[in-house]
Every structure is written in C-alpha cells, then in structure tokens.
Short mmCIF file of C-alpha atoms in Angstrom, two decimals:
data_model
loop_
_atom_site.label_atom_id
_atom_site.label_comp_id
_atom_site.label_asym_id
_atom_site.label_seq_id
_atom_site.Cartn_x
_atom_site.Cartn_y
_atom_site.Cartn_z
CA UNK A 4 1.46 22.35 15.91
CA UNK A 5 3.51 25.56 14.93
CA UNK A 6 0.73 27.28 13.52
CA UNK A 7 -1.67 26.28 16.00
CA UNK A 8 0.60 28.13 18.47
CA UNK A 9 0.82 30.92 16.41
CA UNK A 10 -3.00 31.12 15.96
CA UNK A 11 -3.64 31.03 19.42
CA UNK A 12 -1.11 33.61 19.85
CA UNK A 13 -2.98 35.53 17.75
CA UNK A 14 -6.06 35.22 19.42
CA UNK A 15 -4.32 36.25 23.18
CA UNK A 16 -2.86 39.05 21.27
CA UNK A 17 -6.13 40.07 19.81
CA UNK A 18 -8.34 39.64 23.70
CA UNK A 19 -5.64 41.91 25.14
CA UNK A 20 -6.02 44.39 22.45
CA UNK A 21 -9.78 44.34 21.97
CA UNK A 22 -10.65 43.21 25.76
CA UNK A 23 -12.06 39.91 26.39
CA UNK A 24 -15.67 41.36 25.86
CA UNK A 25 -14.90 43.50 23.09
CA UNK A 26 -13.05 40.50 21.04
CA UNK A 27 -16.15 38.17 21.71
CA UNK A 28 -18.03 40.53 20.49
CA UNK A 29 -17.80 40.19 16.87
CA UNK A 30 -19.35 36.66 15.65
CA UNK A 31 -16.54 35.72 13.35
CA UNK A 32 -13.74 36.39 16.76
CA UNK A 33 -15.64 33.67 18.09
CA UNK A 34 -15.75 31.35 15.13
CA UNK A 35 -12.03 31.57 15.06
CA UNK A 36 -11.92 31.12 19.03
CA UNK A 37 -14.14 27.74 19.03
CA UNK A 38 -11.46 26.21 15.79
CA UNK A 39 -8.09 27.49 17.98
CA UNK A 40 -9.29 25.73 20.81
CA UNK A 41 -10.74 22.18 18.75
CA UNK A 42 -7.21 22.75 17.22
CA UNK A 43 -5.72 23.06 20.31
CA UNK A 44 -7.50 19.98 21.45
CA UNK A 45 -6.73 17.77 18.08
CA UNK A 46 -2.56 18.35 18.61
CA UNK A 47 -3.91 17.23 22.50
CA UNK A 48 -5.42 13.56 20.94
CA UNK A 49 -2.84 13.47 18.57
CA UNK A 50 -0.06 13.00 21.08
CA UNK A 51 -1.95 11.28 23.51
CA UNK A 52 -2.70 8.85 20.44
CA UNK A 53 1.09 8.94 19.34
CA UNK A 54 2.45 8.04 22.96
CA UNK A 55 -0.73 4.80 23.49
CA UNK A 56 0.74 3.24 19.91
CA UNK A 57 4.30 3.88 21.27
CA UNK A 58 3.44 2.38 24.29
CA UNK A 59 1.55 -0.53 22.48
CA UNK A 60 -2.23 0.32 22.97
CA UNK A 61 -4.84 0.73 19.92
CA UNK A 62 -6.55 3.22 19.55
CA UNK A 63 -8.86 3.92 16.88
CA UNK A 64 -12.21 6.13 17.88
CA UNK A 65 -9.93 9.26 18.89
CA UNK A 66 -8.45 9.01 15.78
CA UNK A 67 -11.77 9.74 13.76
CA UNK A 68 -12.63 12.15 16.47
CA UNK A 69 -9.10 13.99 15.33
CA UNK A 70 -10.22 14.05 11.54
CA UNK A 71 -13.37 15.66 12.61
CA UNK A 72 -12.02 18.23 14.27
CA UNK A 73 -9.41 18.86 11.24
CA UNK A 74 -12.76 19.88 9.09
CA UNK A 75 -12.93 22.63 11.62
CA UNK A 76 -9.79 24.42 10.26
CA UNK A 77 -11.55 25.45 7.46
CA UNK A 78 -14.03 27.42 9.10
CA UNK A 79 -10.89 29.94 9.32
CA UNK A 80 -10.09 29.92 6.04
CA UNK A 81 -14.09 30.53 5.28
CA UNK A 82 -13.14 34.04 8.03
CA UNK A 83 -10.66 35.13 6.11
CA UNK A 84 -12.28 35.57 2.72
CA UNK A 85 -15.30 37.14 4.18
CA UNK A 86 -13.28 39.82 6.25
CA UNK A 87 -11.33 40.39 2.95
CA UNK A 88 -12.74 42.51 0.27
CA UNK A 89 -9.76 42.22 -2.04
CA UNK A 90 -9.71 38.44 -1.34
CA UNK A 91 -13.38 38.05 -2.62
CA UNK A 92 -13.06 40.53 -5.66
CA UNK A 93 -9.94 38.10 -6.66
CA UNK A 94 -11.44 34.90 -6.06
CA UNK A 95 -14.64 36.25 -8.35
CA UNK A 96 -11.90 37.52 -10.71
CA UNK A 97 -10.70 34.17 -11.25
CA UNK A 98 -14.13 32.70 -11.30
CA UNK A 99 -15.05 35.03 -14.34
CA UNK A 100 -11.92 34.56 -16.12
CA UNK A 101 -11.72 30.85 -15.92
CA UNK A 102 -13.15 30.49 -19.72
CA UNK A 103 -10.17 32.52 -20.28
CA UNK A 104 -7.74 30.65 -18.54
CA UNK A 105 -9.00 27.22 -20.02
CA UNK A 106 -8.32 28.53 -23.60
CA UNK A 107 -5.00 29.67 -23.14
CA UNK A 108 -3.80 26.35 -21.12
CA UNK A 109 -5.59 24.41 -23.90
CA UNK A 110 -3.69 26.54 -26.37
CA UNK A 111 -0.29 25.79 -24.65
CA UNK A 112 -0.81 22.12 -24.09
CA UNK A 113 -1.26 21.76 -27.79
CA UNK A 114 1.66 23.68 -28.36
CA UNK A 115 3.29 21.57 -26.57
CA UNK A 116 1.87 18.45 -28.13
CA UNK A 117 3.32 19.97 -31.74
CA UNK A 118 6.74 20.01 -30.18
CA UNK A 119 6.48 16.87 -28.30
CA UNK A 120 5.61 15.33 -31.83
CA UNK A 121 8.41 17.33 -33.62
CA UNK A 122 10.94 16.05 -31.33
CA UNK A 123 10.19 12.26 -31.47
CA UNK A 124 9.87 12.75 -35.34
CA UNK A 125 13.40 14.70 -35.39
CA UNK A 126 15.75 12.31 -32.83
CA UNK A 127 13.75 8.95 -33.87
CA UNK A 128 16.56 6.31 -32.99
CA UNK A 129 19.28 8.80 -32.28
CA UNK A 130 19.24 8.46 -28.35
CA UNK A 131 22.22 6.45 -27.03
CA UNK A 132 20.89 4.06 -23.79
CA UNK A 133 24.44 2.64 -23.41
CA UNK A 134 27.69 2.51 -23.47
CA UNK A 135 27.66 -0.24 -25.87
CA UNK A 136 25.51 0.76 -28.33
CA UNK A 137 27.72 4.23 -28.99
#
C-alpha cells in the first residue's frame, strides 16, 4: 500500500507539473495512470476482502479479480525500461554477455565442487556431534 501511495503521489505531482492535459498527453502517462488507479482499486478489494473474512463472510471471486489486477503492475515496470535508454543498453548488455556469465559461474561451481571434495576427504570422521563422543 506504501508504494501505491507513493505512485499516486507521483502521478498528482506530475498533473500539477505538466497540467492535466499536458500529462495525458504522452501515451505511456496514461499507461501508468490506468495501473495507479487498478492499484488503487486492488488495496480497495483487498481490505474490503480482509474485513468480510474478519467478519466471517467468504469471499472468493474478488479475490481472483485482485490477482488480475496485480498483472497490471507490470505494465509500469514495462514504462520504465522503455523511457530508459541506459536501462535497455544494460539489460541487452546482460543479454549478450550471458554466455559469459554461464562460463564463469560454471567455472566457480566446480571450484567449489574440488573444495567441497577436498574437505570431506581431509576431516573424514574428525567432526565431534557430541559431548560424548569427544
């Protein structure tokens, strides 16, 4: 609910700055608009589901209507990288490099595996469980 607040704050903060007009003017303003105000109206259902099982009532179709709307929130994450440049040319960075990456993880985990191996080999039976057995 915190960020939702903050989100919408954003969105007041950006139709005073831009005008009302002006900020739904550009497509992706609007995008972000529509998922603030499904957000908006998911924390809504969500209490108003919350207080009907406190009170005893249940409720199950709002509850699928809620997980809908969650698939909306990621329409603004979709805004985000395509206002970004430097967020795209990273994300195709990694993309690129991930033949890279997978080597030197795979390199690493078999590292790993030699010293895994060299420590069971070198402290075979030589870890104390109990106080008896010292």
């Amino acid at each position: 609910a915190l960020f939702v607040v903050l989100f919408a704050l954003e969105v007041a903060l950006k139709m005073a700055g831009l005008s009302i007009a002006g900020y739904f003017s550009d497509t992706w303003n609007r995008i972000d608009f529509c998922v603030i105000v499904a957000s908006v109206m998911m924390v809504l259902i969500r209490s108003a589901i919350s207080s009907l099982f406190a009170a005893g009532v249940l409720v199950l179709a709002p509850a699928r209507a809620v997980r809908l709307l969650r698939i909306l929130r990621t329409i603004r994450t979709i805004s985000i990288f395509s206002h970004s440049h430097k967020l795209r040319t990273l994300t195709r960075l990694f993309v690129q490099m991930r033949p890279v990456i997978v080597t030197i993880l795979g390199t690493i985990l078999m590292i790993l595996y030699a010293y895994l191996v060299i420590g069971i080999e070198a402290f075979k039976g030589k870890a104390v469980y109990s106080a008896e057995e010292r």
